[in-house]
Short mmCIF file of C-alpha atoms and ligand atoms in Angstrom, two decimals:
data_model
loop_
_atom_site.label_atom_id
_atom_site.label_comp_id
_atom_site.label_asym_id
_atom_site.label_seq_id
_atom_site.Cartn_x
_atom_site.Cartn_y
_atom_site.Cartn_z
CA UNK A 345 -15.97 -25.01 0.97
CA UNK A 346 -13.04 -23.50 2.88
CA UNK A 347 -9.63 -23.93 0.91
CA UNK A 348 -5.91 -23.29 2.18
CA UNK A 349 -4.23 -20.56 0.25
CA UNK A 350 -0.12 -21.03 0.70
CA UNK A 351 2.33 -18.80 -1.49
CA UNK A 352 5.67 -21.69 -0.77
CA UNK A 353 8.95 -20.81 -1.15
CA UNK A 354 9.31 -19.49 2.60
CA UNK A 355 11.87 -21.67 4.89
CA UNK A 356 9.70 -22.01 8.24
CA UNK A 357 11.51 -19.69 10.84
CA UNK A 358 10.05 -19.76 14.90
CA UNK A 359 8.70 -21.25 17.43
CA UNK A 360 5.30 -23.36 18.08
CA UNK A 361 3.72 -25.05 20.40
CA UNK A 362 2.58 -28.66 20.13
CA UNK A 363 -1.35 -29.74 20.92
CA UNK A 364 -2.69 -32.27 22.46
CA UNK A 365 -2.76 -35.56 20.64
CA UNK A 366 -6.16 -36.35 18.28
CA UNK A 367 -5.72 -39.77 18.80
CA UNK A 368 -5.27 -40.19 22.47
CA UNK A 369 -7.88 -37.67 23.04
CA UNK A 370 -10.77 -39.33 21.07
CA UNK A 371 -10.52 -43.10 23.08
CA UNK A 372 -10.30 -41.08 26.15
CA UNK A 373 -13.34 -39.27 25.44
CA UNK A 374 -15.11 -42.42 25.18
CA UNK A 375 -13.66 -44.17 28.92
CA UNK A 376 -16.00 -41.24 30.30
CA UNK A 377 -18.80 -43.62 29.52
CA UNK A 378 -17.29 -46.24 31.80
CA UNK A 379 -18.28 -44.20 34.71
CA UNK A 380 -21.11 -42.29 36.51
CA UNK A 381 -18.81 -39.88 37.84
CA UNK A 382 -17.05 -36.81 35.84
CA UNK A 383 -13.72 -37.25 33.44
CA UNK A 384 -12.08 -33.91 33.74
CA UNK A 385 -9.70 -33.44 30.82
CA UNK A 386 -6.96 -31.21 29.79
CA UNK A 387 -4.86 -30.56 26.89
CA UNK A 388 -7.87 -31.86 24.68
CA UNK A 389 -7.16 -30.08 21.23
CA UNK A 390 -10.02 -27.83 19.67
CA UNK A 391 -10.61 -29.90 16.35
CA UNK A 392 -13.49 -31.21 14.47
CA UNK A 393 -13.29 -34.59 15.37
CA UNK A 394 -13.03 -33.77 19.61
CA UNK A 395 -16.54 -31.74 18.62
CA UNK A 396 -17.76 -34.97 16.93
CA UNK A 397 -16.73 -37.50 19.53
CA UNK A 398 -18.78 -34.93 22.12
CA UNK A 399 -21.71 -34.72 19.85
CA UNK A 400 -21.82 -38.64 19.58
CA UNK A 401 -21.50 -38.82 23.43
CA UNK A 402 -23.71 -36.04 24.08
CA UNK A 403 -26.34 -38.18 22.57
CA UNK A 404 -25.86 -40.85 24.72
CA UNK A 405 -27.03 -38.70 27.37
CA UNK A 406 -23.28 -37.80 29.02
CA UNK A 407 -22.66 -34.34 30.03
CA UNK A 408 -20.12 -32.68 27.95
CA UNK A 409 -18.87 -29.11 29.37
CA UNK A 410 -17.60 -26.83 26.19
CA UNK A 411 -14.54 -27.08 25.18
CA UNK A 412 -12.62 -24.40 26.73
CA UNK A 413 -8.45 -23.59 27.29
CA UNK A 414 -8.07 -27.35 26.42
CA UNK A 415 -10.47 -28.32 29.57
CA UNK A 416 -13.03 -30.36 28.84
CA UNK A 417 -15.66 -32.59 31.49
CA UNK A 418 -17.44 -35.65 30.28
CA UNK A 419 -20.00 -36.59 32.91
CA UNK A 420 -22.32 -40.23 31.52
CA UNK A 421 -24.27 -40.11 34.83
CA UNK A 422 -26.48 -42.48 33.02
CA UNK A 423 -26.57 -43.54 29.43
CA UNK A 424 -29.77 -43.03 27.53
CA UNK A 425 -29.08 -44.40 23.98
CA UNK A 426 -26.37 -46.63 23.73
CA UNK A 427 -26.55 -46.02 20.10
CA UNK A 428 -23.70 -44.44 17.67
CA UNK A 429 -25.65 -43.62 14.02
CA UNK A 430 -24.40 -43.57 10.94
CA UNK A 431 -24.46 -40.37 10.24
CA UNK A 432 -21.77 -39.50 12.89
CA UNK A 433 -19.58 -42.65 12.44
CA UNK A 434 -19.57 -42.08 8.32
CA UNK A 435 -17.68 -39.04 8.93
CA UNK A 436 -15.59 -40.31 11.96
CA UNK A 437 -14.12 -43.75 12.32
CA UNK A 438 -13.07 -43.53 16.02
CA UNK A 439 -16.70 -43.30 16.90
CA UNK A 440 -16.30 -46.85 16.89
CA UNK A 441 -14.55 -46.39 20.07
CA UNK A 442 -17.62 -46.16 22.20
CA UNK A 443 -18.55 -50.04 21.50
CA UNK A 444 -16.21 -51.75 24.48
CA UNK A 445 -16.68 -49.15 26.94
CA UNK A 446 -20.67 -49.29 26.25
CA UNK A 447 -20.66 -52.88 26.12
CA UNK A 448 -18.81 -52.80 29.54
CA UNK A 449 -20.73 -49.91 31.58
CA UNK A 450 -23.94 -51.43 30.14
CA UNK A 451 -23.79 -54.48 28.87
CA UNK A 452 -25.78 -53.06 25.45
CA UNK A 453 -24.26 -51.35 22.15
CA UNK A 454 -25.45 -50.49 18.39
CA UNK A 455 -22.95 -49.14 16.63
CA UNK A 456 -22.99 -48.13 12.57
CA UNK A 457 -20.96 -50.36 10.74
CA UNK A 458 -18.33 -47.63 9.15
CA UNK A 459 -18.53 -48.62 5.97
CA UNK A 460 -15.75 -47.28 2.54
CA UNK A 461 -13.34 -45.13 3.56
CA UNK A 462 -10.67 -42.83 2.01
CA UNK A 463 -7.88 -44.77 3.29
CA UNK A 464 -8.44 -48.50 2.84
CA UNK A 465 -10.85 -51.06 4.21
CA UNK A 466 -10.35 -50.58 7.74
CA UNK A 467 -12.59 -53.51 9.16
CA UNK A 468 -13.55 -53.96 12.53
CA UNK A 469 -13.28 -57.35 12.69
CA UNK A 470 -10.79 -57.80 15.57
CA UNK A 471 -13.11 -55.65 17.81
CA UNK A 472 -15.79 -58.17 17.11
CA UNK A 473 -13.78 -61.22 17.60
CA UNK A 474 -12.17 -59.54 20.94
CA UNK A 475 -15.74 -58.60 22.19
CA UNK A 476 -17.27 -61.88 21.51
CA UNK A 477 -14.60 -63.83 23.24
CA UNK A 478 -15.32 -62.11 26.27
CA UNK A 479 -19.18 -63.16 26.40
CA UNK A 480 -20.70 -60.57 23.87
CA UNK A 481 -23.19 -61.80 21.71
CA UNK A 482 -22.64 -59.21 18.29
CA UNK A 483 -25.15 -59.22 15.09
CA UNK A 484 -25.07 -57.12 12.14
CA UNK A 485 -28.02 -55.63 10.82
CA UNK A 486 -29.06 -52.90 8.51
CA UNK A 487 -25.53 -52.14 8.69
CA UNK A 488 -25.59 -51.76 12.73
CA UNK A 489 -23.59 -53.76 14.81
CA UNK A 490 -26.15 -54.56 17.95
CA UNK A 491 -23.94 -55.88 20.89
CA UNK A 492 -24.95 -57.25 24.37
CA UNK A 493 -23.37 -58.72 27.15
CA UNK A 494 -24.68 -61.97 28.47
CA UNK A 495 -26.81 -59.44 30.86
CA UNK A 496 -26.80 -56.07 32.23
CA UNK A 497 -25.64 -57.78 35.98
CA UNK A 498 -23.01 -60.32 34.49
CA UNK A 499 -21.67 -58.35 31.62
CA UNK A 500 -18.57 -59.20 30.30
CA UNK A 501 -16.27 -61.96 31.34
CA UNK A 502 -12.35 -61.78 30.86
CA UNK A 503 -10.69 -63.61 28.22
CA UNK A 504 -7.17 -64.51 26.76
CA UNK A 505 -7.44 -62.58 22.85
CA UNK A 506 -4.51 -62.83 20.50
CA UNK A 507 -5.03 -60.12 17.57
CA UNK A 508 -4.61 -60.90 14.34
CA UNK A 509 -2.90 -57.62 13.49
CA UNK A 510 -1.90 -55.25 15.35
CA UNK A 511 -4.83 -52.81 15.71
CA UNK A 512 -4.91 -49.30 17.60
CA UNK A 513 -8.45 -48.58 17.99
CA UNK A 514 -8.87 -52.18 18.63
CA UNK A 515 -6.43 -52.89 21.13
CA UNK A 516 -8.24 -49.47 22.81
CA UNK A 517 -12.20 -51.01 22.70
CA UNK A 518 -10.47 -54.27 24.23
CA UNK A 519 -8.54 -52.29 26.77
CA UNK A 520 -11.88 -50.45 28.00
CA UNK A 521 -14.15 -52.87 27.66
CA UNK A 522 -12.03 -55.18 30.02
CA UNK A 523 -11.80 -53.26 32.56
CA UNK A 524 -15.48 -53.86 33.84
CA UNK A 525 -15.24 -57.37 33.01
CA UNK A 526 -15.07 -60.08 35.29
CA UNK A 527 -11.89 -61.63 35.90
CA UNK A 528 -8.36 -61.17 33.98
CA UNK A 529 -7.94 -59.91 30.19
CA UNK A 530 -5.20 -60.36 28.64
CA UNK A 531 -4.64 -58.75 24.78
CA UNK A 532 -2.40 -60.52 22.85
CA UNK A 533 -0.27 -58.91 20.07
CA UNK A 534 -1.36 -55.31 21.52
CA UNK A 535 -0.67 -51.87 19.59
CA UNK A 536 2.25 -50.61 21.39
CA UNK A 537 1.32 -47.12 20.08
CA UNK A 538 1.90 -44.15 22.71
CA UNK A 539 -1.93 -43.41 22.78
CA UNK A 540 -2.89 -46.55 24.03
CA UNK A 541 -0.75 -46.11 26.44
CA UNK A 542 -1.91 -42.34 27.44
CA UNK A 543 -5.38 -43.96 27.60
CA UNK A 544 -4.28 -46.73 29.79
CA UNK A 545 -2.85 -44.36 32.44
CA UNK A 546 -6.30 -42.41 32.37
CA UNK A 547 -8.35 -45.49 32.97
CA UNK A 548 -5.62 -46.33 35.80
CA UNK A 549 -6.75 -43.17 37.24
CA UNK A 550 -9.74 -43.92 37.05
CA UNK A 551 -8.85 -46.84 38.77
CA UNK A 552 -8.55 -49.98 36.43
CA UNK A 553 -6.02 -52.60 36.86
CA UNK A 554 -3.98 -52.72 34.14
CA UNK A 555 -0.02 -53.66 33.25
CA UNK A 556 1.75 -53.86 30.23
CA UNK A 557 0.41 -51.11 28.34
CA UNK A 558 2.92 -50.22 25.80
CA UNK A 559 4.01 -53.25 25.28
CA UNK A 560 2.10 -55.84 22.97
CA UNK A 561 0.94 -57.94 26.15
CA UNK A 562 -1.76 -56.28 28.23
CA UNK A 563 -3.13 -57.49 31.25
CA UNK A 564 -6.59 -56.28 32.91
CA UNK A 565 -8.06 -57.39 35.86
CA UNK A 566 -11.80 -56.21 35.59
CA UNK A 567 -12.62 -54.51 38.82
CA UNK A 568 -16.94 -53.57 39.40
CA UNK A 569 -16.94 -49.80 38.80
CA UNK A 570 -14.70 -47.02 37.49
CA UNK A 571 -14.46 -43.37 39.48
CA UNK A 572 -14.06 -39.87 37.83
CA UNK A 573 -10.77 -38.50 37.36
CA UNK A 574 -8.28 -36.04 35.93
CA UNK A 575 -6.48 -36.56 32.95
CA UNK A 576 -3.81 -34.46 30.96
CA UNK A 577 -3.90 -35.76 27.01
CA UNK A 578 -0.38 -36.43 25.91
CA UNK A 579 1.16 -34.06 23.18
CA UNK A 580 0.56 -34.72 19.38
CA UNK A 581 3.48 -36.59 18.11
CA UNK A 582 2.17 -36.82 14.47
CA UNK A 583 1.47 -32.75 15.05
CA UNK A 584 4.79 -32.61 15.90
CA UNK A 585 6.36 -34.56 13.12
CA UNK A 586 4.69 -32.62 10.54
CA UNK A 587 5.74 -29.34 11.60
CA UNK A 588 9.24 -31.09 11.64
CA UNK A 589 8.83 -32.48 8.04
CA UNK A 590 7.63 -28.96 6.92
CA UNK A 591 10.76 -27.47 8.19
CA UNK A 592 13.17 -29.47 7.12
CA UNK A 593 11.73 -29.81 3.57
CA UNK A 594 11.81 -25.87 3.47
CA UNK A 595 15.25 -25.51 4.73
CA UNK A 596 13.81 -23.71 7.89
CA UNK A 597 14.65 -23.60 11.87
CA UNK A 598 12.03 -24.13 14.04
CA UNK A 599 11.34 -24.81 17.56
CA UNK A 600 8.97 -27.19 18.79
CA UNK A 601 7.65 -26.65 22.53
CA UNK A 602 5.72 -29.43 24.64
CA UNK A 603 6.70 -31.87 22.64
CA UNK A 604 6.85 -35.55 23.68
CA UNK A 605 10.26 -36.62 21.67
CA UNK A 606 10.03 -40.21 23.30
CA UNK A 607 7.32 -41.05 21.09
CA UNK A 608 9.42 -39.28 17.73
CA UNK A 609 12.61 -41.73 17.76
CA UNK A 610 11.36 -43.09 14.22
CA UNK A 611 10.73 -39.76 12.83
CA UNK A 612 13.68 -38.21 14.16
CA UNK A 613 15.87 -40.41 12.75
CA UNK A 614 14.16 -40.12 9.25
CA UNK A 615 15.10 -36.31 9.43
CA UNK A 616 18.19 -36.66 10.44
CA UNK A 617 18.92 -39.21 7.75
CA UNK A 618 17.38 -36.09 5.80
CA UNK A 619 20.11 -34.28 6.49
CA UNK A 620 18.80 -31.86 9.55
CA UNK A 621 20.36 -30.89 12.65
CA UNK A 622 17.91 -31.89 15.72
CA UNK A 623 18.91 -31.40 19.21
CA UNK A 624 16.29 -31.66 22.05
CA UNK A 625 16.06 -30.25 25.42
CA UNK A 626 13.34 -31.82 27.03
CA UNK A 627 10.08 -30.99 25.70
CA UNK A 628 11.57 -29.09 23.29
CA UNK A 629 12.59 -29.92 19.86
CA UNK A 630 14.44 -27.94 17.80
CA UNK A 631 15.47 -28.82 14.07
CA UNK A 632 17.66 -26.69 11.18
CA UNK A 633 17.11 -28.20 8.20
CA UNK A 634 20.42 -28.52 6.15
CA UNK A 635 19.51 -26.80 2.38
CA UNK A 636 18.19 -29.08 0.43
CA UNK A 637 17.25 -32.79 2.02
CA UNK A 638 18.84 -35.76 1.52
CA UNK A 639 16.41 -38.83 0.33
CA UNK A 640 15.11 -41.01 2.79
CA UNK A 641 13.16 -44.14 2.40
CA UNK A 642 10.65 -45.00 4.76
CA UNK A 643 8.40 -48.35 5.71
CA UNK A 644 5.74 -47.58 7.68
CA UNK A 645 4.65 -50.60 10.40
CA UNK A 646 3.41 -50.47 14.33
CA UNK A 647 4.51 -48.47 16.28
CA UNK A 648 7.75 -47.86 17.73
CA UNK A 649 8.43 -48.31 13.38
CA UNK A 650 7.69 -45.28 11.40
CA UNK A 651 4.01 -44.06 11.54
CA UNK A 652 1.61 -44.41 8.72
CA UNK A 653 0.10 -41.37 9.71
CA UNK A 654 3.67 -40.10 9.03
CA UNK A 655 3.91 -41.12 5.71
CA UNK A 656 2.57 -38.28 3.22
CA UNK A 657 4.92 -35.38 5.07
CA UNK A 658 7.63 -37.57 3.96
CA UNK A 659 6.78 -38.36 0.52
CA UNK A 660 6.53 -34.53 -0.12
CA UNK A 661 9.92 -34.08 1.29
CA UNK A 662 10.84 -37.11 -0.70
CA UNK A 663 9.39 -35.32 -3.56
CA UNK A 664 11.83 -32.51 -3.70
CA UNK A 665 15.03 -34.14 -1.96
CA UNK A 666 18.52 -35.07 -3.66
CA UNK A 667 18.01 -38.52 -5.17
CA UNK A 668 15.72 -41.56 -4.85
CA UNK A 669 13.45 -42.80 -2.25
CA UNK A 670 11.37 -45.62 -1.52
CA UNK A 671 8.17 -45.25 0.92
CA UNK A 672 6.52 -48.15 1.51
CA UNK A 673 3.18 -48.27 3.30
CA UNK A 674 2.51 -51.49 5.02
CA UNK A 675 -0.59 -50.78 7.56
CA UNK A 676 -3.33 -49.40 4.80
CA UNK A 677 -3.84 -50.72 1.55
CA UNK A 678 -4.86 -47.47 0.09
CA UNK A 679 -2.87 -44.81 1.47
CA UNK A 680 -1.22 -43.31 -1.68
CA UNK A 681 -3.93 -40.71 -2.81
CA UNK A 682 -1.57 -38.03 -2.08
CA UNK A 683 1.04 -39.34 -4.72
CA UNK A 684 -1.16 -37.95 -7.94
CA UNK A 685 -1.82 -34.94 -6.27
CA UNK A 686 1.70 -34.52 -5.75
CA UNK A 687 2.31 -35.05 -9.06
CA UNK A 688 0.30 -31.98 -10.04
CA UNK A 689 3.01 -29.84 -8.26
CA UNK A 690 5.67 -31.37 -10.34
CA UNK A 691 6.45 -34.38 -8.27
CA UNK A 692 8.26 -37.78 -9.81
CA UNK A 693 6.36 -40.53 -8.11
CA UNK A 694 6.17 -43.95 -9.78
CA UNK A 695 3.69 -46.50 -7.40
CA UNK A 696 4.18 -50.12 -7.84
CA UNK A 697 2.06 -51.80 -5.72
CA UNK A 698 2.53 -50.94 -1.77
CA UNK A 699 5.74 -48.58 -2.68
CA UNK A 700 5.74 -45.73 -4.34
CA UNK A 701 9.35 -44.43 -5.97
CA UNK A 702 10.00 -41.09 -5.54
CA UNK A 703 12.42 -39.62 -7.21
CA UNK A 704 13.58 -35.88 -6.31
CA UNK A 705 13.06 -32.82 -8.33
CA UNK A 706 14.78 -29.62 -7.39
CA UNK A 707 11.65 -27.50 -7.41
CA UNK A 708 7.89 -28.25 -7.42
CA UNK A 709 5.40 -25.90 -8.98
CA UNK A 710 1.87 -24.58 -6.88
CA UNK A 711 -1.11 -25.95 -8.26
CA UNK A 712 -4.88 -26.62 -6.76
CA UNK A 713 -4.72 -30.09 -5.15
CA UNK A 714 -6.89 -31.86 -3.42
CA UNK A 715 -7.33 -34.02 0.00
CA UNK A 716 -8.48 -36.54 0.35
CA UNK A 717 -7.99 -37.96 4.10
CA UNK A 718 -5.81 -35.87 6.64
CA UNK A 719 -2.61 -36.70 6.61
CA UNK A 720 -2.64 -36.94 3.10
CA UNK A 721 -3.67 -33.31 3.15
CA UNK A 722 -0.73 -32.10 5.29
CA UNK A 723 2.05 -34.42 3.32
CA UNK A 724 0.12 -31.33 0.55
CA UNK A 725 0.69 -28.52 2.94
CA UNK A 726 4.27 -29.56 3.29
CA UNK A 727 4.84 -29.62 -0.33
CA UNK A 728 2.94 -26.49 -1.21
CA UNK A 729 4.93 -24.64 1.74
CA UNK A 730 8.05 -25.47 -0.73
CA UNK A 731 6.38 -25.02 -4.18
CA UNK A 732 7.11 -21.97 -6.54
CA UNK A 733 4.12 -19.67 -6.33
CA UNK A 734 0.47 -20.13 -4.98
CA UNK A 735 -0.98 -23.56 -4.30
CA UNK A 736 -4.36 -24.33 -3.20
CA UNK A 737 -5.21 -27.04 -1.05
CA UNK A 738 -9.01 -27.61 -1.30
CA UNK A 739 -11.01 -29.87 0.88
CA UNK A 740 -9.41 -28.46 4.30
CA UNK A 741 -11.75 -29.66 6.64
CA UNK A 742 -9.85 -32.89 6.56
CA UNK A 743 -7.21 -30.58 8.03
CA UNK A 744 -9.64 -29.23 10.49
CA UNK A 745 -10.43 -32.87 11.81
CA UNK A 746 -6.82 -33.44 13.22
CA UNK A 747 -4.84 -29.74 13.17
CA UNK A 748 -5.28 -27.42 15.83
CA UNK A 749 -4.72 -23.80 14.99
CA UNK A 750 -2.78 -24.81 11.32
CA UNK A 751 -2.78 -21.43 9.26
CA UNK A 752 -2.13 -19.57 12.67
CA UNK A 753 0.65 -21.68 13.74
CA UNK A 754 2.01 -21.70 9.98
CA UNK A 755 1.52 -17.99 9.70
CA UNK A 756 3.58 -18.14 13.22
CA UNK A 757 6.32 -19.57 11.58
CA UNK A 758 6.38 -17.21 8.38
CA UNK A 759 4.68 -19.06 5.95
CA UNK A 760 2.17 -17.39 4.11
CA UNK A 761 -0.72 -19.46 4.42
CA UNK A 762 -4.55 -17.99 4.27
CA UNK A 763 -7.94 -19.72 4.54
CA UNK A 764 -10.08 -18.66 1.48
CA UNK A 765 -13.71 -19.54 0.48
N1 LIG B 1296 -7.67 -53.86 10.74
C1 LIG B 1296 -8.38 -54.99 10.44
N2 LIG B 1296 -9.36 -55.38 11.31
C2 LIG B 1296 -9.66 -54.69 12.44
C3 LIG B 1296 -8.93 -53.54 12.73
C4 LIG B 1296 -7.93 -53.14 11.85
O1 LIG B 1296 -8.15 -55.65 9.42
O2 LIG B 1296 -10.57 -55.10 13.17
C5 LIG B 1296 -6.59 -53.44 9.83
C6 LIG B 1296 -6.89 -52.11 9.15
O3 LIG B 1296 -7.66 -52.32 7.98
C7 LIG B 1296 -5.51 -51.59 8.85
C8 LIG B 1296 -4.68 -52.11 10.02
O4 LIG B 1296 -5.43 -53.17 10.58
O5 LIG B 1296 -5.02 -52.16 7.67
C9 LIG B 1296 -4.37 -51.11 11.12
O6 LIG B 1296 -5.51 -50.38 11.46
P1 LIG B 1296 -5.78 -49.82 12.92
O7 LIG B 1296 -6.98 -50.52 13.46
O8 LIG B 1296 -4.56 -49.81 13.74
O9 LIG B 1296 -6.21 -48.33 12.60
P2 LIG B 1296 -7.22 -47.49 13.41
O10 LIG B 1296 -7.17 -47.91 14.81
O11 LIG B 1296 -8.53 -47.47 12.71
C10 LIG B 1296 -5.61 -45.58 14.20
C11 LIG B 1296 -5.54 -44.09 14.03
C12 LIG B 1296 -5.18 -43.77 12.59
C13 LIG B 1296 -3.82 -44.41 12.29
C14 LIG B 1296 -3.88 -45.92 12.55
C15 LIG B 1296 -2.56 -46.64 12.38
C16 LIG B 1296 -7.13 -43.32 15.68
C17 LIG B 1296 -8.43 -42.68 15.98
N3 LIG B 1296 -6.84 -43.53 14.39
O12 LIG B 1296 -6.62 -46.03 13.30
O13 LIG B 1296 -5.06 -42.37 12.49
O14 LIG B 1296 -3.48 -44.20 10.95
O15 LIG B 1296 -4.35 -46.16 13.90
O16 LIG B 1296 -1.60 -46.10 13.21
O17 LIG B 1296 -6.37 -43.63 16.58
C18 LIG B 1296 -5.23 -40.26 11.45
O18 LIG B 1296 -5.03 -39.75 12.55
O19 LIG B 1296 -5.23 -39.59 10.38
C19 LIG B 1296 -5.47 -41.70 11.36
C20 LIG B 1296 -5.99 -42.26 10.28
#
């Protein structure tokens, strides 16, 4: 199994360009199957989990053209098995994305339940309850969730939902699977998160009727059928943040191109707590770290708060920062994997419950570590990038599911970083 090699100790000095965003791409993948006509995509990042979202679609019968310069074209001229197995959603979550927007095109879904995961529960319960209150009847067996509308012709119906929690993926099944409905949606206590958002404007395009995406009240008036259309995925603001983190952790200067810093405000205040310079110049962001960091503490919560997929960078730069910080993760239960492994390089990290208390160290140590989910992999890769000597980082295909290009755009930016068997 592919490892990353990094010798740390090199402040990150360049210039790099941001990808498109993992988790705007993946729930637009999926509104291709609320239409018989093609999705033509751009800016879709070349990761594992873009090649298993087309695998899962591709056997549902659509059409997917090869992933090429970011262009991809999902065509679901008809849908042959409205089925997404167990083998594919066990290794991917977001598969669990196809439900609404099967349910809606036609009116029939059986979806693998997804079972343990690395990070926490996760339940789909608020999917279910969404679905059902717009007319689908849902049943769980042998760990498959079998939905149907109330028939092919009547499908779903539109309903008033008010989520529990504040759910991304779930928010995004709702969102597609009301825009076939009959009648008016509206989602209640809505992520706000950017990538619902980018999805909403590509099912707009595609010509749904839908307000108040972004904010935690959307409104969808079903129409009868969707139409193919072009869509440009936004840029990777958890990408982005990471190379940020990495930076400033390892005193570098970096400049991010194609960024979108409107989605960043939480991060970018974080860092410049931290003690780096950030000035930005449209889709450019470019930060100087300051020497060493200052310690920040960080909550994580819903978007516009600080992201959760945010919080491991930091807790690495917490790790070797001047004096004490707090990071509190409030969205998954068990998000903190990353905290023994940075322990192995050296790091101070006491957990109590949903916090962990970091206290700073002036110099970590390389060691092997391991991931175990993705981000908690790259809150590794920016400690290693600032740890004396070599430290291996095994288990990097959970990088592979969610960075484009890392070791080349690391190597870009100095570090010495190598992919080893
Ligand atoms: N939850 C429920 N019931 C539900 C749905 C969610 O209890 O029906 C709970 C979850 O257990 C969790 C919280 O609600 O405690 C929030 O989970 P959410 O549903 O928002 O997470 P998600 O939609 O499964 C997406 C991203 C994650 C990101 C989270 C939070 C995608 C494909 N995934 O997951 O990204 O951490 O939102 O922002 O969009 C990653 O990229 O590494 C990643 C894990």
């Amino acid at each position: 199994m592919d490892k990353l090699r990094i010798r740390g100790g090199v402040p990150l000095e360049g210039e790099v360009y941001v990808s498109g965003a993992k988790n705007a791409a993946l729930p637009i993948m999926c509104a291709a199957l609320l239409t018989a006509e093609p999705l033509a995509l751009g800016n879709v990042p070349q990761l594992m989990d873009v090649r298993t979202m087309a695998k899962l679609l591709r056997q549902m019968g659509v059409e997917a053209s090869p992933l090429a310069d970011g262009r991809m074209t999902l065509r679901a001229a008809r849908i042959t098995d409205p089925t997404a197995p167990y083998d594919l959603v066990k290794t991917m979550r977001a598969s669990v994305l196809v439900l609404g927007a099967l349910l809606a095109r036609g009116g029939r879904a059986r979806v693998s339940l997804p079972g343990g995961c690395a990070i926490g529960l996760r339940p789909v319960d608020q999917h279910v309850k969404g679905l059902q209150a717009m007319g689908a009847a849902i049943t769980i067996e042998h760990g498959y969730m079998n939905a149907a509308a109330r028939s092919p012709e009547r499908g779903l119906h539109g309903a008033r939902i008010v989520m529990d929690m504040v759910t991304v993926t779930g928010t995004e099944n709702l969102l597609m699977a009301a825009t076939l409905a009959e009648g008016t949606t509206l989602i209640e206590n809505a992520a706000r998160e950017p990538e619902v958002v980018d999805l909403a404007r590509c099912l707009v395009a595609m010509g749904a009727r839908i307000e108040g995406a972004g904010s935690d009240v959307i409104r969808v008036q079903g129409v009868r059928s969707l139409r193919g259309a072009e869509h440009t995925v936004m840029r990777d603001r958890i990408e982005t943040g990471t190379y940020l983190a990495a930076a400033a952790a390892t005193g570098g200067r970096i400049r991010l191109h194609g960024a979108a810093p409107e989605t960043l405000d939480a991060t970018l205040e974080k860092l410049r707590e931290a003690g780096a310079r950030i000035r930005i110049n449209g889709s450019t962001v470019e930060l100087e770290g300051g020497g060493r960091p200052r310690a920040v503490s960080v909550r994580t919560a819903p978007y516009p708060g600080f992201a959760t997929d945010m919080q491991a960078q930091f807790m690495a730069l917490a790790a070797i920062a001047q004096g004490s910080a707090v990071i509190t993760e409030t969205i998954f239960e068990n998000r903190f994997m990353h905290a023994l492994e940075l322990q192995r390089l050296g790091a101070d990290i006491a957990i109590q419950g949903n916090s962990a208390v970091v206290r700073g160290v002036e110099r970590l140590q390389g060691a092997s570590v391991m991931a175990t989910d993705l981000r908690a992999s790259a809150g590794l890769v920016v400690a290693g990038l600032v740890a004396d000597g070599e430290t291996i980082v095994e288990r990097i295909y959970h990088l592979d599911r969610g960075y484009e290009a890392l070791e080349r755009k690391l190597s870009g930016l100095g570090a010495r970083v190598a992919r080893v068997g």
